[in-house]
């Protein structure tokens, strides 16, 4: 008894569940409610899976089987009256055959029957609630652009019914193309080339599902990885199975249900977590150790850059000696770093072998200067652990270089004549607040897995000991790393962390900094529902197995499921 407990109720009951002493929450619903749940659970260390709204594209190329594509579209948008998160509500048709496709679609709409959904002869039932019916009616009435076609079917006199509607000739920026209607309204526009189709499909803040119709398997497998969606159906729609992960990206949520990716979200690492002890900078007013006073700059877009504010702070050793000055980055430096990272999107398209060779090269160049970095770490922290930390950094780089071309997806067994590919793709631009206690190893252990798996990084170096990271710039400069793939800032985590978490062009934030930042970052991330990975005030052994492994691989990748039926 007690293993499964079912409670019914409205939103008030849901809010009580969110506030209850639970360890994991999985929610399916609107993006607005998903944001509230993200904010309400911030800093509590809960596992969270959000499967939220969508504006899924339904792309039809000119070589598609038109009749099959029309039937698939009827299922995609008018299944459950379009009140489905993954409904194919944005139709993108190749220009040369658009009018022919629209004509067949209108003819099919003319035959749809509306009425009691419990009647098996009915195609389209009632809207779930009169409030939602008013929302749908208002959205369509407030946006009269385009050509509106309503199925000429009789609506029942009683009930919340809305006719199946097709709206063509819209612009990409139209509210009807951008906002989730959550009803039986299909909006459409045309494209000319596959590249334009991808651009239009990704022109949304959502990213739950997408559908492709083409008889060219090469075209399908070229376009599918380029779509910002958690699930892509090829020549089919609304295919689901417990073995195939399902979930979204962007404001369609994060996490997966189904498959190994879904199961892993309900597990946690073994062992007893340890509380993170604060690491504070040393005070001092001693003379500079070096004859020449140096101010370390920021590393943005493959070159060193002065901070926008022009400020820096002194960095002292354990005996009070002045070791140098570190720049203090601000929100404008974050803007520049994020722009540089997003300009380096081509890094995700490089082969894993190429990324591995660059990581090996970074390790080789770090090894050549091992004594210098070890001395710097000893000066920053005291003691004699610098050599061991540098050696651990080199091993860590070799580890992730080895993983760069070996992280495989899987072909899941599904009950149809076809295959569902669970592909591992990079998250995008990841902001990382590096751990304070390991000035170089913490930087390498977090940045290396991210870039090995195709991401770009905006890293904030150790708050009390930033100079080890600034010395690392020259290693990156001499290791063939493309500009913008790694960007390193120095400054206060407390000031930079919230700005990074709220930035709308960042796809994920990792924080291994102080405990109080975990809650702030998770709450601020609700703006665009970016993924977060925070320490919640728990320590990690960066020199041991905790400093690498499956947790880093999972955090640095998204699972995209591509369904590919085959056969004549």
Coordinates of C-alpha atoms in Angstrom, one line a residue, residues 60-562:
X60 CA 5.6 19.0 -46.4
X61 CA 8.2 18.8 -49.2
X62 CA 7.3 18.8 -52.8
X63 CA 8.1 15.1 -53.3
X64 CA 5.9 13.9 -50.5
X65 CA 2.9 11.6 -50.9
X66 CA 0.3 14.3 -50.7
X67 CA -2.7 12.1 -49.8
X68 CA -0.8 10.5 -46.9
X69 CA 0.5 13.9 -45.8
X70 CA -3.1 15.3 -45.7
X71 CA -4.3 12.3 -43.6
X72 CA -1.4 12.7 -41.3
X73 CA -2.1 16.4 -40.9
X74 CA -5.7 15.6 -39.9
X75 CA -4.4 13.4 -37.1
X76 CA -1.7 15.9 -36.2
X77 CA -3.9 19.0 -35.7
X78 CA -7.5 17.8 -35.2
X79 CA -6.8 14.9 -32.9
X80 CA -8.5 15.8 -29.7
X81 CA -9.6 19.1 -31.3
X82 CA -6.0 20.3 -31.4
X83 CA -5.8 20.3 -27.6
X84 CA -2.6 18.3 -27.6
X85 CA 0.8 19.7 -26.7
X86 CA 2.5 18.2 -29.7
X87 CA -0.2 19.1 -32.2
X88 CA 1.2 19.9 -35.7
X89 CA -0.4 23.3 -35.7
X90 CA 2.1 25.1 -38.0
X91 CA 1.9 23.8 -41.6
X92 CA 4.9 24.6 -43.8
X93 CA 4.5 23.5 -47.4
X94 CA 7.0 23.8 -50.2
X95 CA 5.9 26.6 -52.5
X96 CA 5.7 24.7 -55.8
X97 CA 2.9 22.4 -54.6
X98 CA 1.3 24.5 -51.9
X99 CA -2.0 25.3 -53.7
X100 CA -2.5 21.7 -54.7
X101 CA -1.9 20.6 -51.1
X102 CA -4.3 23.3 -49.7
X103 CA -7.0 22.2 -52.1
X104 CA -6.8 18.6 -51.0
X105 CA -6.7 19.6 -47.4
X106 CA -9.8 21.8 -47.8
X107 CA -11.6 19.0 -49.5
X108 CA -10.7 16.7 -46.6
X109 CA -11.8 19.3 -44.0
X110 CA -15.2 19.4 -45.8
X111 CA -15.8 15.8 -44.8
X112 CA -15.0 16.2 -41.1
X113 CA -17.9 15.6 -38.7
X114 CA -18.3 17.5 -35.4
X115 CA -20.3 16.4 -32.4
X116 CA -20.3 14.2 -29.3
X117 CA -16.8 12.8 -28.9
X118 CA -18.2 9.6 -27.4
X119 CA -19.7 8.9 -30.8
X120 CA -17.2 6.8 -32.8
X121 CA -18.4 8.3 -36.1
X122 CA -17.4 11.8 -34.9
X123 CA -14.0 13.3 -36.1
X124 CA -13.9 16.5 -34.0
X125 CA -15.4 16.8 -30.5
X126 CA -15.9 19.7 -28.1
X127 CA -13.4 22.1 -26.7
X128 CA -12.5 21.2 -23.2
X129 CA -14.0 24.3 -21.6
X130 CA -16.0 27.4 -22.6
X131 CA -13.1 29.6 -21.3
X132 CA -10.7 27.9 -23.8
X133 CA -13.3 28.3 -26.5
X134 CA -13.4 32.0 -25.8
X135 CA -9.6 32.1 -26.0
X136 CA -9.5 30.4 -29.4
X137 CA -12.3 32.6 -30.8
X138 CA -10.6 35.7 -29.5
X139 CA -7.1 34.9 -30.9
X140 CA -8.5 34.2 -34.4
X141 CA -10.8 37.3 -34.3
X142 CA -8.0 39.6 -33.1
X143 CA -5.7 38.5 -36.0
X144 CA -7.6 38.8 -39.3
X145 CA -4.6 38.6 -41.6
X146 CA -4.3 35.7 -44.0
X147 CA -7.0 33.7 -45.7
X148 CA -9.4 32.0 -43.3
X149 CA -11.1 28.8 -44.3
X150 CA -13.6 27.1 -41.9
X151 CA -14.9 23.6 -42.5
X152 CA -18.5 24.0 -43.6
X153 CA -19.9 21.5 -41.1
X154 CA -22.8 22.1 -38.8
X155 CA -22.0 22.8 -35.2
X156 CA -24.1 21.3 -32.4
X157 CA -26.5 23.8 -30.8
X158 CA -25.2 22.9 -27.4
X159 CA -21.6 22.6 -26.3
X160 CA -18.2 24.3 -26.7
X161 CA -17.5 23.6 -30.4
X162 CA -15.2 25.4 -32.8
X163 CA -15.0 24.4 -36.5
X164 CA -11.8 23.1 -38.0
X165 CA -10.0 26.1 -39.4
X166 CA -7.2 26.6 -41.9
X167 CA -5.4 30.0 -42.1
X168 CA -3.0 30.5 -45.0
X169 CA -0.8 33.4 -46.2
X170 CA 0.5 34.4 -42.7
X171 CA 3.9 36.0 -42.1
X172 CA 6.4 34.3 -39.8
X173 CA 6.0 37.0 -37.1
X174 CA 2.2 36.7 -37.0
X175 CA 0.9 36.0 -33.5
X176 CA -1.1 33.0 -34.9
X177 CA 2.2 31.6 -36.1
X178 CA 4.0 32.2 -32.9
X179 CA 1.5 31.6 -30.1
X180 CA 0.0 28.3 -29.1
X181 CA -3.7 28.4 -29.9
X182 CA -4.5 25.0 -28.4
X183 CA -7.5 24.3 -30.6
X184 CA -8.5 23.1 -34.0
X185 CA -6.9 26.0 -35.9
X186 CA -4.1 25.2 -38.4
X187 CA -1.9 28.1 -39.6
X188 CA 0.1 27.7 -42.8
X189 CA 2.8 29.3 -44.9
X190 CA 5.2 28.3 -47.7
X191 CA 8.9 27.8 -48.1
X192 CA 11.2 27.4 -51.1
X193 CA 14.2 25.4 -50.0
X194 CA 15.0 22.9 -47.2
X195 CA 17.2 25.5 -45.5
X196 CA 14.3 28.0 -45.4
X197 CA 12.0 25.3 -44.1
X198 CA 14.4 24.7 -41.2
X199 CA 14.7 28.4 -40.5
X200 CA 10.9 28.8 -40.4
X201 CA 10.4 25.7 -38.3
X202 CA 12.8 26.9 -35.7
X203 CA 11.4 30.4 -35.7
X204 CA 9.5 29.8 -32.4
X205 CA 10.2 29.8 -28.7
X206 CA 8.9 26.3 -28.5
X207 CA 10.5 23.0 -29.4
X208 CA 8.4 19.9 -28.6
X209 CA 7.8 18.0 -31.8
X210 CA 8.1 18.3 -35.6
X211 CA 6.8 16.3 -38.6
X212 CA 8.5 15.8 -42.0
X213 CA 6.9 14.4 -45.1
X214 CA 9.2 13.5 -48.0
X215 CA 10.0 10.4 -50.1
X216 CA 13.7 11.4 -50.0
X217 CA 15.3 9.7 -46.9
X218 CA 18.5 11.7 -47.4
X219 CA 16.5 14.9 -47.1
X220 CA 14.7 13.7 -44.1
X221 CA 17.8 12.7 -42.3
X222 CA 19.5 15.9 -43.2
X223 CA 16.6 18.1 -41.9
X224 CA 15.7 16.2 -38.8
X225 CA 18.9 16.9 -36.8
X226 CA 18.6 20.6 -37.6
X227 CA 15.1 21.0 -36.1
X228 CA 14.8 22.4 -32.6
X229 CA 12.5 19.7 -31.3
X230 CA 12.6 16.8 -28.9
X231 CA 10.8 14.5 -31.2
X232 CA 10.7 14.3 -35.0
X233 CA 8.4 12.1 -37.0
X234 CA 9.2 11.2 -40.6
X235 CA 6.2 10.4 -42.8
X236 CA 4.1 9.9 -39.7
X237 CA 2.8 11.8 -36.7
X238 CA 1.8 11.2 -33.1
X239 CA 3.8 8.0 -32.7
X240 CA 4.5 7.1 -29.1
X241 CA 6.0 4.2 -27.2
X242 CA 7.4 3.7 -23.7
X243 CA 10.8 2.7 -25.2
X244 CA 11.2 6.0 -27.1
X245 CA 12.0 9.2 -25.1
X246 CA 9.5 12.0 -25.5
X247 CA 10.0 15.6 -24.4
X248 CA 10.9 19.1 -25.6
X249 CA 13.5 21.8 -25.7
X250 CA 13.3 25.6 -25.3
X251 CA 10.0 26.7 -23.7
X252 CA 8.4 23.3 -24.3
X253 CA 10.2 22.1 -21.2
X254 CA 13.1 19.8 -20.3
X255 CA 13.6 16.2 -19.4
X256 CA 12.2 13.1 -21.1
X257 CA 9.5 10.6 -20.4
X258 CA 10.1 7.1 -21.8
X259 CA 13.2 5.1 -22.7
X260 CA 16.4 5.1 -20.6
X261 CA 16.5 8.9 -20.6
X262 CA 13.1 8.9 -18.9
X263 CA 14.0 6.3 -16.3
X264 CA 17.3 8.0 -15.4
X265 CA 15.3 11.1 -14.3
X266 CA 13.9 9.0 -11.5
X267 CA 17.2 7.9 -10.1
X268 CA 20.0 9.6 -8.1
X269 CA 23.7 8.8 -7.4
X270 CA 24.6 6.5 -4.6
X271 CA 26.4 7.8 -1.6
X272 CA 26.0 10.4 1.2
X273 CA 26.3 13.9 -0.1
X274 CA 28.7 16.3 1.7
X275 CA 28.0 19.9 2.5
X276 CA 30.0 22.4 0.5
X277 CA 32.4 24.4 2.6
X278 CA 32.8 28.0 1.6
X279 CA 36.0 29.0 -0.1
X280 CA 37.0 32.6 0.6
X281 CA 39.6 34.8 -1.0
X282 CA 42.7 35.7 1.0
X283 CA 43.1 39.2 2.2
X284 CA 46.4 41.1 2.1
X285 CA 48.3 44.3 1.5
X286 CA 51.7 42.9 0.8
X287 CA 53.9 43.9 -2.0
X288 CA 53.5 42.3 -5.5
X289 CA 55.4 39.0 -5.9
X290 CA 56.2 39.8 -9.5
X291 CA 58.2 42.8 -10.6
X292 CA 55.6 43.7 -13.2
X293 CA 52.0 44.2 -12.0
X294 CA 49.6 42.3 -14.4
X295 CA 45.9 42.7 -14.8
X296 CA 44.3 39.6 -16.2
X297 CA 41.7 40.3 -18.9
X298 CA 38.6 38.4 -20.0
X299 CA 38.6 35.8 -22.8
X300 CA 35.8 36.5 -25.3
X301 CA 35.6 35.3 -28.9
X302 CA 39.1 33.8 -29.0
X303 CA 40.9 36.9 -27.7
X304 CA 41.6 38.7 -24.5
X305 CA 39.3 41.6 -23.8
X306 CA 39.3 44.4 -21.3
X307 CA 36.2 44.5 -19.0
X308 CA 33.5 46.8 -20.2
X309 CA 33.4 48.6 -16.8
X310 CA 37.1 48.9 -16.6
X311 CA 37.3 47.6 -13.0
X312 CA 39.5 44.9 -11.5
X313 CA 40.2 43.5 -8.1
X314 CA 43.4 42.4 -6.4
X315 CA 44.1 38.7 -5.9
X316 CA 46.2 37.8 -2.8
X317 CA 48.0 34.7 -1.8
X318 CA 47.6 32.9 1.6
X319 CA 50.5 35.1 3.0
X320 CA 48.9 38.3 1.8
X321 CA 51.2 38.9 -1.1
X322 CA 49.7 40.5 -4.2
X323 CA 49.6 37.9 -7.0
X324 CA 47.9 40.1 -9.6
X325 CA 44.6 41.8 -10.6
X326 CA 41.6 40.0 -12.1
X327 CA 39.1 41.9 -14.2
X328 CA 35.5 42.3 -13.0
X329 CA 33.1 41.4 -15.7
X330 CA 29.6 42.9 -15.9
X331 CA 26.4 42.2 -17.8
X332 CA 27.8 43.8 -21.0
X333 CA 30.7 41.4 -20.9
X334 CA 28.2 38.6 -20.6
X335 CA 26.4 39.9 -23.6
X336 CA 29.6 40.0 -25.6
X337 CA 30.5 36.5 -24.5
X338 CA 27.1 35.0 -25.3
X339 CA 27.2 36.6 -28.7
X340 CA 30.6 35.2 -29.4
X341 CA 29.4 31.7 -28.3
X342 CA 26.3 31.8 -30.5
X343 CA 28.5 32.9 -33.4
X344 CA 30.4 29.6 -33.0
X345 CA 27.4 27.3 -33.7
X346 CA 29.5 25.5 -36.3
X347 CA 31.3 23.8 -33.5
X348 CA 28.3 21.5 -33.0
X349 CA 28.6 20.4 -36.7
X350 CA 32.2 19.4 -36.4
X351 CA 33.0 15.7 -36.2
X352 CA 33.6 14.1 -32.8
X353 CA 37.0 13.1 -34.1
X354 CA 37.9 16.7 -34.8
X355 CA 36.8 17.8 -31.4
X356 CA 38.8 15.0 -29.8
X357 CA 42.0 16.0 -31.6
X358 CA 41.6 19.6 -30.3
X359 CA 41.1 18.4 -26.7
X360 CA 44.1 16.2 -27.0
X361 CA 46.1 19.2 -28.3
X362 CA 44.9 21.3 -25.3
X363 CA 46.1 18.6 -22.9
X364 CA 49.5 18.4 -24.7
X365 CA 50.0 22.2 -24.4
X366 CA 48.9 22.2 -20.8
X367 CA 51.4 19.4 -20.1
X368 CA 54.2 21.4 -21.6
X369 CA 53.5 24.2 -19.0
X370 CA 52.6 21.9 -16.1
X371 CA 55.3 23.3 -13.8
X372 CA 54.1 26.9 -14.4
X373 CA 50.5 26.1 -13.7
X374 CA 51.3 24.0 -10.6
X375 CA 53.3 26.9 -9.2
X376 CA 50.4 29.3 -9.9
X377 CA 48.0 27.0 -8.0
X378 CA 50.3 26.7 -5.1
X379 CA 50.7 30.5 -4.9
X380 CA 46.9 31.0 -5.0
X381 CA 45.9 28.4 -2.5
X382 CA 49.0 27.6 -0.5
X383 CA 50.3 24.1 0.0
X384 CA 51.9 21.8 -2.6
X385 CA 48.9 20.3 -4.4
X386 CA 49.4 22.2 -7.6
X387 CA 51.2 19.5 -9.5
X388 CA 48.6 16.9 -8.7
X389 CA 45.8 19.2 -9.8
X390 CA 47.5 19.9 -13.1
X391 CA 48.0 16.2 -13.7
X392 CA 44.4 15.6 -12.9
X393 CA 43.5 18.3 -15.5
X394 CA 45.5 16.6 -18.2
X395 CA 43.8 13.2 -17.4
X396 CA 40.4 14.9 -17.5
X397 CA 41.1 16.4 -20.9
X398 CA 42.2 13.0 -22.2
X399 CA 39.0 11.4 -20.8
X400 CA 36.7 13.8 -22.6
X401 CA 38.7 13.7 -25.8
X402 CA 38.1 10.0 -25.8
X403 CA 34.4 10.5 -25.2
X404 CA 34.0 13.1 -28.0
X405 CA 33.4 10.6 -30.7
X406 CA 32.0 7.7 -28.6
X407 CA 28.8 9.0 -27.1
X408 CA 26.2 7.0 -28.9
X409 CA 22.5 7.2 -29.1
X410 CA 20.4 4.1 -29.5
X411 CA 17.9 2.6 -31.8
X412 CA 14.9 1.7 -29.7
X413 CA 12.6 -1.2 -30.4
X414 CA 9.1 0.2 -31.2
X415 CA 5.9 -1.7 -32.3
X416 CA 6.0 -0.7 -36.0
X417 CA 7.9 -1.4 -39.1
X418 CA 10.5 1.2 -38.5
X419 CA 13.0 2.5 -36.0
X420 CA 13.1 5.2 -33.4
X421 CA 16.5 6.8 -33.1
X422 CA 17.3 8.3 -29.7
X423 CA 20.1 10.7 -30.8
X424 CA 22.4 12.6 -28.4
X425 CA 22.7 16.2 -29.5
X426 CA 24.6 19.2 -27.9
X427 CA 22.5 21.5 -25.7
X428 CA 23.8 24.7 -27.3
X429 CA 25.4 27.6 -25.3
X430 CA 26.1 26.6 -21.7
X431 CA 26.9 29.1 -18.9
X432 CA 29.1 27.5 -16.2
X433 CA 29.9 28.9 -12.7
X434 CA 33.1 27.0 -12.0
X435 CA 33.8 25.7 -8.5
X436 CA 35.7 27.9 -6.1
X437 CA 37.7 25.2 -4.5
X438 CA 39.5 23.8 -7.6
X439 CA 40.7 26.8 -9.6
X440 CA 42.0 24.9 -12.7
X441 CA 40.6 21.4 -12.3
X442 CA 37.1 22.8 -11.7
X443 CA 37.4 24.8 -14.9
X444 CA 38.7 21.9 -17.0
X445 CA 36.3 19.4 -15.5
X446 CA 33.2 21.4 -16.5
X447 CA 34.3 23.0 -19.7
X448 CA 35.9 19.9 -21.3
X449 CA 32.7 17.7 -21.3
X450 CA 30.7 20.6 -22.6
X451 CA 32.9 21.3 -25.6
X452 CA 33.7 17.7 -26.2
X453 CA 30.1 17.0 -26.9
X454 CA 29.6 20.0 -29.2
X455 CA 28.5 22.8 -26.9
X456 CA 29.8 26.4 -26.6
X457 CA 30.7 27.7 -23.2
X458 CA 30.6 30.9 -21.2
X459 CA 32.5 30.1 -18.0
X460 CA 32.9 32.2 -14.9
X461 CA 36.2 31.3 -13.3
X462 CA 36.7 30.5 -9.6
X463 CA 35.6 33.5 -7.6
X464 CA 38.5 33.6 -5.1
X465 CA 41.2 32.1 -7.3
X466 CA 40.6 33.3 -10.9
X467 CA 44.2 33.7 -12.0
X468 CA 44.7 30.0 -12.8
X469 CA 41.9 30.3 -15.4
X470 CA 43.3 33.5 -16.9
X471 CA 46.7 31.8 -17.4
X472 CA 44.8 29.1 -19.3
X473 CA 43.9 31.6 -22.1
X474 CA 47.2 31.1 -23.7
X475 CA 46.8 27.3 -23.8
X476 CA 43.5 27.7 -25.6
X477 CA 45.1 30.3 -28.0
X478 CA 47.7 27.7 -29.1
X479 CA 45.4 24.7 -29.4
X480 CA 43.4 25.3 -32.6
X481 CA 40.2 25.9 -30.7
X482 CA 37.8 28.0 -32.8
X483 CA 37.0 31.5 -31.5
X484 CA 33.9 31.7 -29.4
X485 CA 33.7 28.0 -28.4
X486 CA 35.1 28.8 -24.9
X487 CA 34.7 32.2 -23.3
X488 CA 36.0 32.9 -19.8
X489 CA 34.9 35.7 -17.5
X490 CA 36.2 36.6 -14.1
X491 CA 34.2 38.4 -11.4
X492 CA 31.7 37.9 -8.7
X493 CA 29.5 34.8 -9.0
X494 CA 26.8 36.4 -7.0
X495 CA 26.6 39.2 -9.5
X496 CA 27.1 37.3 -12.8
X497 CA 25.2 34.2 -11.9
X498 CA 21.7 35.7 -11.9
X499 CA 22.4 37.6 -15.2
X500 CA 23.5 34.4 -16.9
X501 CA 20.4 32.5 -15.5
X502 CA 18.1 35.1 -16.9
X503 CA 19.8 35.5 -20.3
X504 CA 17.4 34.4 -23.1
X505 CA 20.2 33.3 -25.5
X506 CA 21.7 30.8 -23.1
X507 CA 20.4 27.3 -23.3
X508 CA 21.6 25.9 -19.9
X509 CA 23.3 27.0 -16.7
X510 CA 25.6 24.8 -14.5
X511 CA 26.4 26.2 -11.1
X512 CA 29.1 24.6 -8.8
X513 CA 29.4 27.8 -6.8
X514 CA 28.0 28.7 -3.4
X515 CA 24.8 27.3 -2.1
X516 CA 22.7 30.4 -2.1
X517 CA 23.1 30.8 -5.9
X518 CA 21.4 27.5 -6.7
X519 CA 17.9 28.8 -5.8
X520 CA 18.5 32.1 -7.5
X521 CA 19.7 30.4 -10.7
X522 CA 16.8 28.0 -10.9
X523 CA 14.3 30.8 -10.3
X524 CA 15.8 33.1 -12.8
X525 CA 16.0 30.3 -15.4
X526 CA 12.2 30.2 -15.6
X527 CA 12.3 33.1 -18.1
X528 CA 13.0 30.8 -21.1
X529 CA 12.9 27.5 -19.1
X530 CA 16.5 26.8 -19.7
X531 CA 18.0 23.6 -18.2
X532 CA 19.9 24.0 -15.0
X533 CA 22.4 21.8 -13.1
X534 CA 23.2 23.2 -9.7
X535 CA 25.0 21.8 -6.6
X536 CA 22.4 22.9 -4.0
X537 CA 25.2 23.5 -1.5
X538 CA 26.7 20.0 -1.9
X539 CA 30.4 19.3 -2.5
X540 CA 31.9 17.3 -5.3
X541 CA 35.2 15.5 -5.3
X542 CA 36.7 17.1 -8.5
X543 CA 39.8 14.9 -8.4
X544 CA 37.8 11.6 -8.2
X545 CA 35.1 9.9 -10.2
X546 CA 32.5 12.6 -9.2
X547 CA 34.5 15.0 -11.3
X548 CA 33.5 13.2 -14.5
X549 CA 31.1 10.6 -15.7
X550 CA 27.5 10.1 -16.8
X551 CA 26.1 13.1 -15.0
X552 CA 28.3 15.4 -17.2
X553 CA 27.4 13.5 -20.4
X554 CA 23.7 13.8 -19.6
X555 CA 23.9 17.5 -18.7
X556 CA 25.8 18.3 -21.9
X557 CA 23.4 16.6 -24.3
X558 CA 19.7 16.6 -25.3
X559 CA 18.0 13.4 -26.5
X560 CA 16.1 13.8 -29.8
X561 CA 13.9 10.9 -30.9
X562 CA 13.6 10.6 -34.7

